[in-house]
Amino acid sequence: CVTLLAAGTNWQWQMASASSAASRLKYQVVKCSSEDPEYPVSELLSRSPQTRGWQTARFCEFPQEVGLQFDAPVHLHQVQFLSHQTKIATKIELFTALPPKDGGPCDYGAVTFKRLGYLSLDSNERSQFQARELKTVDVDVSAQFLRILFHKCHVNRFNIVNQVGLIALYCLGKGLEPVPGGPPPPLAA
C-alpha cells in the first residue's frame, strides 16, 4: 500500500489508522550503520509530529542498515515507512529473526536473519518533491529482530549529499502468546 502525504500533513493519524487489529509495537534501535548528527536514529523512537526523522550520514556508503529489537518476540503484521520527501531510498530490504531455540545468545549480531523481501520507493519527481511517501508492508511473521537495509538514494537536486531519510518508522503487531507447556519467551537483552 502506498500513500503520498503532503509534507506537513498529520502523518501520525494516517499511519496509526492503517491497521486497527494490530497495535504499535515498541522497539529499540540496536544497530545503525550511520546517521547525520542533526538527524540521529533516535528520532525514529519519537512519537511526536515534531520529529525530524533519521538521515544517513552525508556521502555514506550503501547499503545502510538499521536494526530493531522488540522487547520480546512478537507477531509482526505490518511495517510502515514514511520517507523523507527528497532523501529517498531506491529500495528497502526487510529481514527478521527470532532468538535461537537452543537458548543461545539473544543478540542482534548473533541471530540468523531470514529475508522477507524488498520494496521500492518512487523518486518523488512527479510531486516536485512536495509529498512524503508512506509505504505499508504486510509481513505476517513472528520476530524479535527486524533488519532494514536501505539501498542507494534517488539522486535529485535537493539531495546533493546522497542521503536517505525516514520521518517515521512504525511496526504494527501483537505480542506472541507463550506456548502451553513450552518455555517462557526469552528476555530482551
N, CA, C and O atoms as a DFTB+ gen file, in Angstrom:
756 C
 N C O
     1  1       0.857      -1.177       0.000
     2  2       0.000       0.000       0.000
     3  2       0.899       1.235       0.000
     4  3       1.850       1.324       0.777
     5  1       0.592       2.165      -0.862
     6  2       1.369       3.393      -0.961
     7  2       0.434       4.571      -0.761
     8  3      -0.645       4.620      -1.352
     9  1       0.839       5.511       0.061
    10  2       0.095       6.740       0.275
    11  2       1.071       7.893       0.142
    12  3       2.162       7.859       0.710
    13  1       0.680       8.907      -0.604
    14  2       1.505      10.107      -0.690
    15  2       0.884      11.165       0.202
    16  3      -0.307      11.459       0.096
    17  1       1.693      11.735       1.081
    18  2       1.230      12.758       2.010
    19  2       1.997      14.039       1.755
    20  3       3.217      14.016       1.594
    21  1       1.293      15.145       1.719
    22  2       1.974      16.431       1.573
    23  2       2.861      16.646       2.789
    24  3       2.472      16.312       3.908
    25  1       4.031      17.193       2.583
    26  2       4.924      17.480       3.708
    27  2       4.160      18.358       4.690
    28  3       3.538      19.343       4.293
    29  1       4.207      18.003       5.967
    30  2       3.496      18.748       7.000
    31  2       2.121      18.166       7.325
    32  3       1.461      18.634       8.253
    33  1       1.677      17.144       6.568
    34  2       0.393      16.502       6.830
    35  2       0.450      15.752       8.157
    36  3       1.525      15.336       8.590
    37  1      -0.703      15.577       8.805
    38  2      -0.749      14.818      10.050
    39  2      -0.553      13.334       9.739
    40  3      -1.520      12.580       9.638
    41  1       0.700      12.928       9.590
    42  2       1.030      11.557       9.223
    43  2       0.761      10.581      10.342
    44  3       0.551       9.398      10.076
    45  1       0.757      11.031      11.593
    46  2       0.519      10.095      12.697
    47  2      -0.853       9.459      12.571
    48  3      -0.997       8.253      12.776
    49  1      -1.859      10.250      12.238
    50  2      -3.197       9.694      12.087
    51  2      -3.224       8.705      10.934
    52  3      -3.818       7.633      11.052
    53  1      -2.584       9.054       9.811
    54  2      -2.563       8.178       8.641
    55  2      -1.894       6.850       8.975
    56  3      -2.393       5.793       8.592
    57  1      -0.779       6.894       9.679
    58  2      -0.048       5.676       9.980
    59  2      -0.791       4.841      11.011
    60  3      -0.892       3.624      10.858
    61  1      -1.307       5.463      12.044
    62  2      -1.968       4.723      13.114
    63  2      -3.261       4.084      12.643
    64  3      -3.645       3.037      13.164
    65  1      -3.947       4.681      11.671
    66  2      -5.233       4.146      11.243
    67  2      -5.094       3.031      10.218
    68  3      -6.098       2.438       9.824
    69  1      -3.897       2.735       9.783
    70  2      -3.706       1.754       8.722
    71  2      -4.077       0.340       9.150
    72  3      -4.463      -0.463       8.301
    73  1      -3.976       0.013      10.411
    74  2      -4.301      -1.338      10.857
    75  2      -4.942      -1.271      12.227
    76  3      -4.278      -0.964      13.217
    77  1      -6.240      -1.559      12.284
    78  2      -6.934      -1.462      13.566
    79  2      -6.770      -2.724      14.410
    80  3      -6.903      -2.657      15.632
    81  1      -6.486      -3.876      13.791
    82  2      -6.374      -5.128      14.542
    83  2      -5.059      -5.231      15.309
    84  3      -4.985      -5.927      16.322
    85  1      -4.042      -4.557      14.842
    86  2      -2.724      -4.626      15.467
    87  2      -2.446      -3.316      16.200
    88  3      -3.024      -2.273      15.893
    89  1      -1.551      -3.400      17.168
    90  2      -1.167      -2.178      17.872
    91  2       0.277      -1.833      17.528
    92  3       1.031      -2.673      17.038
    93  1       0.644      -0.597      17.790
    94  2       2.003      -0.154      17.521
    95  2       2.941      -0.827      18.507
    96  3       2.715      -0.791      19.717
    97  1       3.984      -1.434      17.989
    98  2       4.952      -2.149      18.822
    99  2       6.105      -1.229      19.199
   100  3       6.583      -0.441      18.383
   101  1       6.540      -1.343      20.445
   102  2       7.717      -0.598      20.885
   103  2       8.958      -1.383      20.482
   104  3       8.975      -2.614      20.498
   105  1       9.985      -0.641      20.123
   106  2      11.250      -1.272      19.748
   107  2      12.406      -0.392      20.196
   108  3      12.242       0.784      20.521
   109  1      13.574      -1.006      20.199
   110  2      14.828      -0.288      20.438
   111  2      15.639      -0.361      19.154
   112  3      15.602      -1.369      18.448
   113  1      16.364       0.696      18.853
   114  2      17.289       0.655      17.727
   115  2      18.601       0.107      18.265
   116  3      19.236       0.729      19.117
   117  1      19.008      -1.052      17.769
   118  2      20.217      -1.705      18.277
   119  2      21.369      -1.661      17.276
   120  3      22.492      -2.050      17.600
   121  1      21.093      -1.189      16.062
   122  2      22.156      -1.055      15.059
   123  2      21.787       0.070      14.109
   124  3      20.636       0.208      13.695
   125  1      22.775       0.860      13.777
   126  2      22.607       1.914      12.775
   127  2      23.966       2.136      12.134
   128  3      24.918       2.519      12.814
   129  1      24.067       1.899      10.834
   130  2      25.382       1.998      10.201
   131  2      25.872       3.439      10.074
   132  3      27.080       3.676      10.045
   133  1      24.954       4.404       9.998
   134  2      25.385       5.805      10.033
   135  2      24.194       6.702      10.316
   136  3      23.040       6.309      10.148
   137  1      24.500       7.913      10.749
   138  2      23.456       8.902      10.993
   139  2      24.048      10.289      10.856
   140  3      25.221      10.520      11.151
   141  1      23.220      11.196      10.408
   142  2      23.584      12.617      10.373
   143  2      23.440      13.115      11.805
   144  3      22.398      12.876      12.415
   145  1      24.434      13.795      12.371
   146  2      24.325      14.260      13.761
   147  2      23.088      15.134      14.020
   148  3      22.595      15.191      15.147
   149  1      22.595      15.803      12.993
   150  2      21.400      16.638      13.157
   151  2      20.105      15.835      13.049
   152  3      19.034      16.327      13.404
   153  1      20.205      14.598      12.556
   154  2      19.030      13.735      12.373
   155  2      19.366      12.322      12.862
   156  3      19.435      11.390      12.061
   157  1      19.575      12.161      14.174
   158  2      20.004      10.854      14.697
   159  2      18.899       9.802      14.600
   160  3      17.714      10.124      14.521
   161  1      19.316       8.553      14.610
   162  2      18.372       7.441      14.505
   163  2      17.391       7.421      15.677
   164  3      16.296       6.873      15.550
   165  1      17.763       8.005      16.809
   166  2      16.862       8.072      17.965
   167  2      15.580       8.839      17.646
   168  3      14.584       8.687      18.354
   169  1      15.587       9.659      16.596
   170  2      14.375      10.367      16.175
   171  2      13.273       9.397      15.749
   172  3      12.092       9.738      15.814
   173  1      13.648       8.189      15.315
   174  2      12.636       7.203      14.923
   175  2      11.840       6.697      16.120
   176  3      10.763       6.125      15.948
   177  1      12.355       6.899      17.328
   178  2      11.655       6.479      18.540
   179  2      10.619       7.512      18.981
   180  3       9.760       7.219      19.812
   181  1      10.702       8.705      18.428
   182  2       9.785       9.780      18.792
   183  2       8.402       9.519      18.214
   184  3       8.269       9.079      17.072
   185  1       7.393       9.789      18.997
   186  2       6.013       9.621      18.542
   187  2       5.342      10.976      18.362
   188  3       4.121      11.089      18.465
   189  1       6.132      11.986      18.098
   190  2       5.646      13.355      18.024
   191  2       5.573      13.833      16.576
   192  3       6.426      13.463      15.769
   193  1       4.577      14.642      16.230
   194  2       4.543      15.216      14.884
   195  2       5.721      16.156      14.625
   196  3       6.000      16.494      13.475
   197  1       6.411      16.579      15.678
   198  2       7.564      17.465      15.514
   199  2       8.864      16.714      15.241
   200  3       9.917      17.338      15.106
   201  1       8.808      15.382      15.156
   202  2      10.031      14.636      14.908
   203  2      10.665      15.068      13.594
   204  3       9.970      15.355      12.620
   205  1      11.974      15.109      13.581
   206  2      12.709      15.496      12.380
   207  2      13.114      14.275      11.572
   208  3      13.547      14.398      10.426
   209  1      12.975      13.097      12.168
   210  2      13.325      11.875      11.459
   211  2      14.811      11.584      11.492
   212  3      15.608      12.349      12.036
   213  1      15.162      10.451      10.889
   214  2      16.548       9.980      10.813
   215  2      17.057      10.172       9.398
   216  3      16.309      10.024       8.431
   217  1      18.333      10.503       9.283
   218  2      19.002      10.570       7.987
   219  2      20.374       9.933       8.109
   220  3      21.034      10.018       9.144
   221  1      20.782       9.296       7.028
   222  2      22.121       8.709       6.993
   223  2      23.157       9.826       7.018
   224  3      22.844      11.000       6.825
   225  1      24.389       9.427       7.260
   226  2      25.493      10.386       7.163
   227  2      25.598      10.872       5.721
   228  3      25.165      10.191       4.792
   229  1      26.169      12.038       5.550
   230  2      26.377      12.578       4.210
   231  2      27.419      11.743       3.472
   232  3      28.426      11.336       4.051
   233  1      27.171      11.500       2.210
   234  2      28.072      10.743       1.338
   235  2      28.420       9.357       1.913
   236  3      29.549       8.888       1.771
   237  1      27.447       8.716       2.555
   238  2      27.677       7.391       3.135
   239  2      27.753       6.333       2.034
   240  3      27.367       6.568       0.889
   241  1      28.260       5.172       2.416
   242  2      28.276       4.027       1.506
   243  2      26.988       3.247       1.695
   244  3      26.474       3.143       2.810
   245  1      26.470       2.703       0.612
   246  2      25.247       1.915       0.666
   247  2      25.577       0.454       0.438
   248  3      26.559       0.142      -0.237
   249  1      24.760      -0.466       0.998
   250  2      23.528      -0.218       1.746
   251  2      23.797       0.255       3.170
   252  3      24.854      -0.008       3.743
   253  1      22.812       0.959       3.725
   254  2      22.822       1.389       5.115
   255  2      21.885       0.473       5.890
   256  3      20.884       0.005       5.347
   257  1      22.204       0.214       7.153
   258  2      21.430      -0.730       7.952
   259  2      20.898      -0.084       9.225
   260  3      21.606       0.645       9.920
   261  1      19.627      -0.372       9.511
   262  2      19.018      -0.030      10.785
   263  2      18.471      -1.334      11.353
   264  3      17.728      -2.048      10.680
   265  1      18.841      -1.642      12.597
   266  2      18.385      -2.872      13.250
   267  2      17.509      -2.559      14.442
   268  3      17.857      -1.726      15.279
   269  1      16.370      -3.231      14.516
   270  2      15.430      -3.044      15.615
   271  2      15.321      -4.311      16.436
   272  3      15.452      -5.419      15.918
   273  1      15.076      -4.130      17.742
   274  2      14.804      -5.256      18.623
   275  2      13.540      -4.932      19.418
   276  3      13.433      -3.876      20.042
   277  1      12.589      -5.860      19.380
   278  2      11.380      -5.729      20.183
   279  2      11.667      -6.286      21.567
   280  3      12.568      -7.108      21.732
   281  1      10.903      -5.842      22.569
   282  2      11.137      -6.266      23.953
   283  2      11.061      -7.783      24.116
   284  3      11.786      -8.357      24.928
   285  1      10.201      -8.423      23.360
   286  2      10.000      -9.871      23.400
   287  2       9.557     -10.283      21.997
   288  3       9.256      -9.419      21.173
   289  1       9.512     -11.576      21.713
   290  2       9.018     -11.989      20.396
   291  2       7.595     -11.478      20.148
   292  3       6.758     -11.453      21.050
   293  1       7.351     -11.075      18.903
   294  2       6.060     -10.505      18.514
   295  2       5.569     -11.169      17.235
   296  3       6.330     -11.802      16.502
   297  1       4.285     -11.006      16.993
   298  2       3.742     -11.350      15.678
   299  2       3.638     -10.024      14.936
   300  3       2.766      -9.206      15.229
   301  1       4.519      -9.820      13.986
   302  2       4.618      -8.576      13.237
   303  2       3.665      -8.645      12.049
   304  3       3.797      -9.511      11.185
   305  1       2.697      -7.717      12.016
   306  2       1.716      -7.686      10.930
   307  2       2.134      -6.738       9.816
   308  3       2.040      -7.066       8.634
   309  1       2.597      -5.557      10.212
   310  2       2.931      -4.534       9.222
   311  2       4.144      -3.730       9.659
   312  3       4.432      -3.579      10.846
   313  1       4.846      -3.216       8.646
   314  2       5.900      -2.235       8.873
   315  2       5.539      -1.039       7.996
   316  3       5.242      -1.190       6.811
   317  1       5.570       0.146       8.594
   318  2       5.211       1.369       7.871
   319  2       6.410       2.304       7.836
   320  3       7.026       2.596       8.861
   321  1       6.724       2.762       6.638
   322  2       7.838       3.678       6.414
   323  2       7.280       4.993       5.882
   324  3       6.544       5.000       4.895
   325  1       7.621       6.090       6.521
   326  2       7.303       7.411       5.982
   327  2       8.622       8.015       5.523
   328  3       9.448       8.433       6.334
   329  1       8.803       8.053       4.215
   330  2      10.062       8.502       3.632
   331  2      10.159      10.021       3.623
   332  3       9.156      10.729       3.531
   333  1      11.385      10.497       3.722
   334  2      11.665      11.925       3.546
   335  2      11.266      12.308       2.117
   336  3      11.302      11.464       1.222
   337  1      10.894      13.543       1.900
   338  2      10.413      13.957       0.574
   339  2      11.508      14.112      -0.474
   340  3      11.207      14.099      -1.667
   341  1      12.770      14.258      -0.070
   342  2      13.854      14.384      -1.054
   343  2      14.962      13.355      -0.850
   344  3      15.684      13.035      -1.795
   345  1      15.105      12.843       0.344
   346  2      16.186      11.902       0.653
   347  2      15.598      10.497       0.689
   348  3      15.309       9.952       1.755
   349  1      15.426       9.925      -0.505
   350  2      14.608       8.741      -0.703
   351  2      15.466       7.560      -1.140
   352  3      16.265       7.673      -2.069
   353  1      15.293       6.426      -0.464
   354  2      15.974       5.195      -0.861
   355  2      15.339       4.652      -2.138
   356  3      14.135       4.797      -2.351
   357  1      16.148       4.033      -2.978
   358  2      15.594       3.390      -4.167
   359  2      14.923       2.069      -3.797
   360  3      13.927       1.672      -4.402
   361  1      15.485       1.396      -2.790
   362  2      14.986       0.081      -2.395
   363  2      15.239      -0.123      -0.911
   364  3      16.268       0.302      -0.385
   365  1      14.295      -0.776      -0.235
   366  2      14.429      -1.139       1.173
   367  2      14.213      -2.642       1.288
   368  3      13.204      -3.167       0.816
   369  1      15.160      -3.332       1.914
   370  2      15.053      -4.780       2.129
   371  2      14.739      -5.053       3.585
   372  3      15.246      -4.371       4.476
   373  1      13.892      -6.062       3.830
   374  2      13.492      -6.425       5.191
   375  2      13.912      -7.845       5.519
   376  3      13.786      -8.756       4.700
   377  1      14.418      -8.017       6.743
   378  2      14.824      -9.313       7.274
   379  2      14.300      -9.417       8.702
   380  3      14.227      -8.407       9.402
   381  1      13.936     -10.608       9.143
   382  2      13.510     -10.806      10.532
   383  2      14.252     -11.987      11.144
   384  3      14.802     -12.836      10.443
   385  1      14.250     -12.011      12.473
   386  2      14.873     -13.121      13.198
   387  2      14.189     -13.286      14.546
   388  3      13.650     -12.338      15.117
   389  1      14.228     -14.510      15.029
   390  2      13.796     -14.853      16.381
   391  2      15.019     -15.277      17.163
   392  3      16.041     -15.617      16.567
   393  1      14.941     -15.266      18.498
   394  2      16.073     -15.775      19.293
   395  2      16.292     -17.257      18.984
   396  3      15.356     -17.946      18.580
   397  1      17.508     -17.751      19.168
   398  2      17.777     -19.172      18.924
   399  2      16.926     -20.055      19.844
   400  3      16.727     -19.733      21.015
   401  1      16.428     -21.169      19.303
   402  2      15.604     -22.093      20.090
   403  2      16.431     -22.816      21.152
   404  3      15.889     -23.269      22.160
   405  1      17.730     -22.924      20.929
   406  2      18.588     -23.649      21.876
   407  2      18.994     -22.812      23.080
   408  3      19.797     -23.246      23.906
   409  1      18.432     -21.599      23.177
   410  2      18.758     -20.747      24.318
   411  2      20.065     -20.000      24.161
   412  3      20.590     -19.461      25.135
   413  1      20.601     -19.959      22.945
   414  2      21.834     -19.221      22.686
   415  2      21.625     -17.732      22.902
   416  3      20.544     -17.309      23.312
   417  1      22.647     -16.938      22.631
   418  2      22.547     -15.503      22.899
   419  2      21.433     -14.839      22.077
   420  3      21.279     -15.078      20.879
   421  1      20.681     -14.012      22.765
   422  2      19.588     -13.248      22.137
   423  2      20.144     -11.874      21.800
   424  3      19.808     -10.877      22.438
   425  1      20.996     -11.839      20.792
   426  2      21.721     -10.625      20.448
   427  2      21.592     -10.390      18.949
   428  3      21.677     -11.336      18.166
   429  1      21.387      -9.143      18.543
   430  2      21.199      -8.785      17.141
   431  2      22.319      -9.352      16.260
   432  3      22.056      -9.861      15.170
   433  1      23.536      -9.265      16.723
   434  2      24.669      -9.743      15.934
   435  2      24.813     -11.255      15.887
   436  3      25.578     -11.774      15.074
   437  1      24.088     -11.979      16.748
   438  2      24.252     -13.428      16.827
   439  2      23.102     -14.214      16.204
   440  3      23.231     -15.422      16.004
   441  1      21.983     -13.566      15.894
   442  2      20.828     -14.291      15.359
   443  2      20.954     -14.471      13.850
   444  3      21.709     -13.764      13.184
   445  1      20.201     -15.429      13.331
   446  2      20.178     -15.696      11.895
   447  2      18.930     -15.054      11.298
   448  3      17.808     -15.377      11.686
   449  1      19.137     -14.153      10.364
   450  2      18.029     -13.424       9.758
   451  2      17.499     -14.153       8.525
   452  3      18.237     -14.815       7.795
   453  1      16.197     -14.004       8.325
   454  2      15.526     -14.548       7.145
   455  2      15.042     -13.364       6.312
   456  3      14.382     -12.463       6.829
   457  1      15.368     -13.369       5.034
   458  2      14.961     -12.274       4.150
   459  2      13.473     -12.395       3.842
   460  3      12.997     -13.452       3.426
   461  1      12.735     -11.288       4.055
   462  2      11.318     -11.262       3.740
   463  2      11.063     -10.764       2.326
   464  3      10.135     -11.224       1.661
   465  1      11.879      -9.830       1.867
   466  2      11.692      -9.246       0.545
   467  2      12.118      -7.804       0.537
   468  3      12.830      -7.342       1.428
   469  1      11.675      -7.097      -0.482
   470  2      12.066      -5.698      -0.602
   471  2      10.901      -4.869      -1.132
   472  3       9.921      -5.407      -1.648
   473  1      11.025      -3.564      -0.997
   474  2      10.072      -2.632      -1.572
   475  2      10.847      -1.530      -2.246
   476  3      11.967      -1.208      -1.850
   477  1      10.249      -0.952      -3.267
   478  2      10.867       0.150      -4.000
   479  2      10.110       1.428      -3.689
   480  3       8.905       1.409      -3.441
   481  1      10.831       2.528      -3.707
   482  2      10.205       3.825      -3.470
   483  2      10.312       4.691      -4.720
   484  3      11.262       4.587      -5.496
   485  1       9.324       5.534      -4.887
   486  2       9.253       6.443      -6.017
   487  2      10.277       7.566      -5.842
   488  3      10.621       7.927      -4.717
   489  1      10.756       8.108      -6.947
   490  2      11.743       9.196      -6.872
   491  2      11.123      10.502      -6.392
   492  3      11.848      11.400      -5.962
   493  1       9.817      10.628      -6.453
   494  2       9.059      11.792      -5.975
   495  2       9.155      12.992      -6.910
   496  3       8.775      14.100      -6.530
   497  1       9.649      12.790      -8.110
   498  2       9.736      13.899      -9.070
   499  2       8.353      14.404      -9.467
   500  3       8.164      15.606      -9.657
   501  1       7.383      13.494      -9.595
   502  2       6.037      13.883     -10.045
   503  2       5.390      14.900      -9.110
   504  3       4.627      15.755      -9.559
   505  1       5.690      14.814      -7.800
   506  2       5.107      15.781      -6.850
   507  2       6.024      16.987      -6.662
   508  3       5.769      17.843      -5.815
   509  1       7.082      17.047      -7.451
   510  2       8.100      18.089      -7.327
   511  2       8.671      18.121      -5.901
   512  3       8.962      19.184      -5.352
   513  1       8.820      16.926      -5.324
   514  2       9.432      16.719      -4.010
   515  2       8.648      17.389      -2.887
   516  3       9.223      17.807      -1.882
   517  1       7.318      17.489      -3.067
   518  2       6.460      18.105      -2.060
   519  2       5.735      17.063      -1.209
   520  3       5.187      17.410      -0.162
   521  1       5.716      15.806      -1.626
   522  2       4.977      14.763      -0.906
   523  2       5.946      13.789      -0.248
   524  3       7.062      13.577      -0.722
   525  1       5.498      13.210       0.839
   526  2       6.252      12.145       1.503
   527  2       5.532      10.832       1.216
   528  3       4.308      10.755       1.313
   529  1       6.286       9.815       0.867
   530  2       5.686       8.529       0.538
   531  2       5.567       7.669       1.797
   532  3       6.550       7.429       2.498
   533  1       4.358       7.219       2.064
   534  2       4.089       6.291       3.160
   535  2       3.906       4.915       2.559
   536  3       2.965       4.689       1.797
   537  1       4.794       3.991       2.894
   538  2       4.709       2.617       2.409
   539  2       4.280       1.738       3.571
   540  3       4.880       1.781       4.645
   541  1       3.253       0.949       3.359
   542  2       2.794      -0.022       4.341
   543  2       3.059      -1.408       3.780
   544  3       2.575      -1.753       2.702
   545  1       3.831      -2.202       4.515
   546  2       4.216      -3.529       4.062
   547  2       3.586      -4.552       5.007
   548  3       3.869      -4.549       6.205
   549  1       2.733      -5.424       4.469
   550  2       2.163      -6.515       5.250
   551  2       3.183      -7.641       5.295
   552  3       3.634      -8.118       4.254
   553  1       3.548      -8.070       6.510
   554  2       4.585      -9.095       6.634
   555  2       4.095     -10.382       7.280
   556  3       4.505     -11.459       6.847
   557  1       3.242     -10.326       8.291
   558  2       2.652     -11.502       8.934
   559  2       3.705     -12.553       9.315
   560  3       3.723     -13.657       8.770
   561  1       4.580     -12.188      10.261
   562  2       5.691     -13.059      10.643
   563  2       6.002     -12.879      12.133
   564  3       5.767     -11.811      12.699
   565  1       6.527     -13.925      12.755
   566  2       6.996     -13.832      14.137
   567  2       8.437     -13.349      14.125
   568  3       9.245     -13.785      13.305
   569  1       8.749     -12.440      15.045
   570  2      10.096     -11.867      15.059
   571  2      10.389     -11.216      16.402
   572  3       9.476     -10.811      17.121
   573  1      11.657     -11.121      16.726
   574  2      12.101     -10.263      17.814
   575  2      13.072      -9.214      17.287
   576  3      13.355      -8.219      17.954
   577  1      13.578      -9.456      16.080
   578  2      14.530      -8.541      15.460
   579  2      14.065      -8.211      14.046
   580  3      13.529      -9.064      13.339
   581  1      14.276      -6.971      13.649
   582  2      13.972      -6.532      12.294
   583  2      15.205      -5.822      11.750
   584  3      15.678      -4.841      12.325
   585  1      15.710      -6.325      10.647
   586  2      16.871      -5.734       9.979
   587  2      16.363      -5.042       8.723
   588  3      15.661      -5.645       7.911
   589  1      16.723      -3.769       8.569
   590  2      16.262      -2.980       7.429
   591  2      17.488      -2.462       6.680
   592  3      18.334      -1.777       7.256
   593  1      17.576      -2.794       5.393
   594  2      18.678      -2.309       4.557
   595  2      18.141      -1.274       3.581
   596  3      17.169      -1.518       2.867
   597  1      18.783      -0.124       3.562
   598  2      18.421       0.958       2.655
   599  2      19.469       0.993       1.547
   600  3      20.653       1.222       1.794
   601  1      19.006       0.760       0.325
   602  2      19.925       0.785      -0.810
   603  2      20.052       2.208      -1.320
   604  3      19.408       3.113      -0.790
   605  1      20.845       2.415      -2.307
   606  2      21.216       3.770      -2.741
   607  2      20.027       4.723      -2.812
   608  3      18.874       4.306      -2.915
   609  1      20.340       5.996      -2.755
   610  2      19.305       7.032      -2.766
   611  2      18.957       7.427      -4.202
   612  3      19.755       7.266      -5.125
   613  1      17.738       7.950      -4.356
   614  2      17.367       8.588      -5.617
   615  2      18.145       9.901      -5.692
   616  3      18.129      10.686      -4.745
   617  1      18.806      10.134      -6.787
   618  2      19.595      11.353      -6.960
   619  2      18.662      12.456      -7.445
   620  3      17.908      12.272      -8.401
   621  1      18.724      13.602      -6.777
   622  2      17.944      14.769      -7.197
   623  2      18.650      16.037      -6.734
   624  3      19.592      15.987      -5.943
   625  1      18.188      17.152      -7.230
   626  2      18.869      18.431      -6.948
   627  2      18.779      18.860      -5.491
   628  3      19.544      19.724      -5.061
   629  1      17.869      18.281      -4.724
   630  2      17.726      18.632      -3.311
   631  2      18.530      17.706      -2.391
   632  3      18.602      17.932      -1.183
   633  1      19.124      16.676      -2.965
   634  2      19.868      15.694      -2.170
   635  2      21.270      15.537      -2.746
   636  3      21.647      14.456      -3.199
   637  1      22.019      16.594      -2.726
   638  2      23.355      16.584      -3.331
   639  2      24.388      15.880      -2.461
   640  3      25.515      15.655      -2.902
   641  1      24.018      15.528      -1.225
   642  2      24.960      14.840      -0.333
   643  2      24.622      13.351      -0.207
   644  3      25.154      12.661       0.663
   645  1      23.730      12.860      -1.082
   646  2      23.422      11.421      -1.209
   647  2      22.995      10.754       0.093
   648  3      23.581       9.755       0.512
   649  1      21.978      11.311       0.724
   650  2      21.455      10.742       1.964
   651  2      20.125      10.034       1.729
   652  3      19.442      10.266       0.731
   653  1      19.782       9.169       2.672
   654  2      18.463       8.550       2.760
   655  2      17.885       8.983       4.096
   656  3      18.605       9.068       5.091
   657  1      16.585       9.256       4.122
   658  2      15.955       9.694       5.363
   659  2      14.571       9.104       5.557
   660  3      13.826       8.903       4.598
   661  1      14.237       8.829       6.815
   662  2      12.892       8.405       7.197
   663  2      12.364       9.406       8.207
   664  3      13.080       9.801       9.126
   665  1      11.126       9.814       8.043
   666  2      10.486      10.679       9.019
   667  2       9.936       9.821      10.159
   668  3      10.005      10.209      11.325
   669  1       9.393       8.659       9.815
   670  2       8.822       7.779      10.842
   671  2       8.923       6.323      10.403
   672  3       8.956       6.017       9.212
   673  1       8.970       5.441      11.383
   674  2       9.006       4.001      11.166
   675  2       8.135       3.359      12.237
   676  3       8.466       3.398      13.422
   677  1       7.032       2.774      11.817
   678  2       6.122       2.110      12.750
   679  2       6.078       0.624      12.455
   680  3       6.085       0.203      11.298
   681  1       6.032      -0.163      13.517
   682  2       5.847      -1.603      13.421
   683  2       4.537      -1.923      14.126
   684  3       4.323      -1.512      15.267
   685  1       3.668      -2.652      13.451
   686  2       2.364      -2.987      13.994
   687  2       2.241      -4.493      14.157
   688  3       2.652      -5.257      13.284
   689  1       1.673      -4.910      15.277
   690  2       1.510      -6.334      15.541
   691  2       1.024      -6.544      16.950
   692  3       0.359      -5.687      17.531
   693  1       1.369      -7.712      17.501
   694  2       0.993      -8.018      18.879
   695  2       2.016      -8.988      19.455
   696  3       2.730      -9.673      18.723
   697  1       2.071      -9.030      20.789
   698  2       2.989      -9.936      21.459
   699  2       2.604     -11.379      21.204
   700  3       1.424     -11.695      21.053
   701  1       3.593     -12.251      21.156
   702  2       3.329     -13.683      20.982
   703  2       2.891     -14.288      22.299
   704  3       3.467     -13.996      23.348
   705  1       1.886     -15.118      22.247
   706  2       1.427     -15.838      23.436
   707  2       2.383     -16.997      23.692
   708  3       2.804     -17.661      22.745
   709  1       2.737     -17.259      24.960
   710  2       3.597     -18.406      25.251
   711  2       2.876     -19.710      24.891
   712  3       1.661     -19.829      25.052
   713  1       3.640     -20.668      24.407
   714  2       3.077     -21.984      24.082
   715  2       2.815     -22.723      25.376
   716  3       3.710     -22.806      26.218
   717  1       1.581     -23.281      25.574
   718  2       1.302     -24.008      26.821
   719  2       2.285     -25.167      26.992
   720  3       2.477     -25.979      26.087
   721  1       2.899     -25.222      28.170
   722  2       3.870     -26.274      28.464
   723  2       5.231     -26.021      27.859
   724  3       6.165     -26.788      28.097
   725  1       5.364     -24.963      27.083
   726  2       6.637     -24.647      26.449
   727  2       7.448     -23.704      27.310
   728  3       6.976     -23.263      28.358
   729  1       8.652     -23.389      26.891
   730  2       9.487     -22.473      27.659
   731  2       8.922     -21.069      27.568
   732  3       8.245     -20.724      26.599
   733  1       9.205     -20.255      28.584
   734  2       8.754     -18.861      28.533
   735  2       9.510     -18.120      27.440
   736  3      10.621     -18.515      27.084
   737  1       8.923     -17.046      26.898
   738  2       9.650     -16.284      25.890
   739  2      10.949     -15.724      26.468
   740  3      11.015     -15.393      27.652
   741  1      11.980     -15.620      25.630
   742  2      13.265     -15.100      26.140
   743  2      13.154     -13.651      26.553
   744  3      12.344     -12.894      26.019
   745  1      13.974     -13.281      27.506
   746  2      14.021     -11.889      27.964
   747  2      14.851     -11.080      26.998
   748  3      15.826     -11.576      26.434
   749  1      14.462      -9.827      26.807
   750  2      15.232      -8.939      25.936
   751  2      16.560      -8.620      26.601
   752  3      16.654      -8.498      27.822
   753  1      17.581      -8.489      25.767
   754  2      18.924      -8.182      26.286
   755  2      19.011      -6.748      26.721
   756  3      20.063      -6.307      27.185
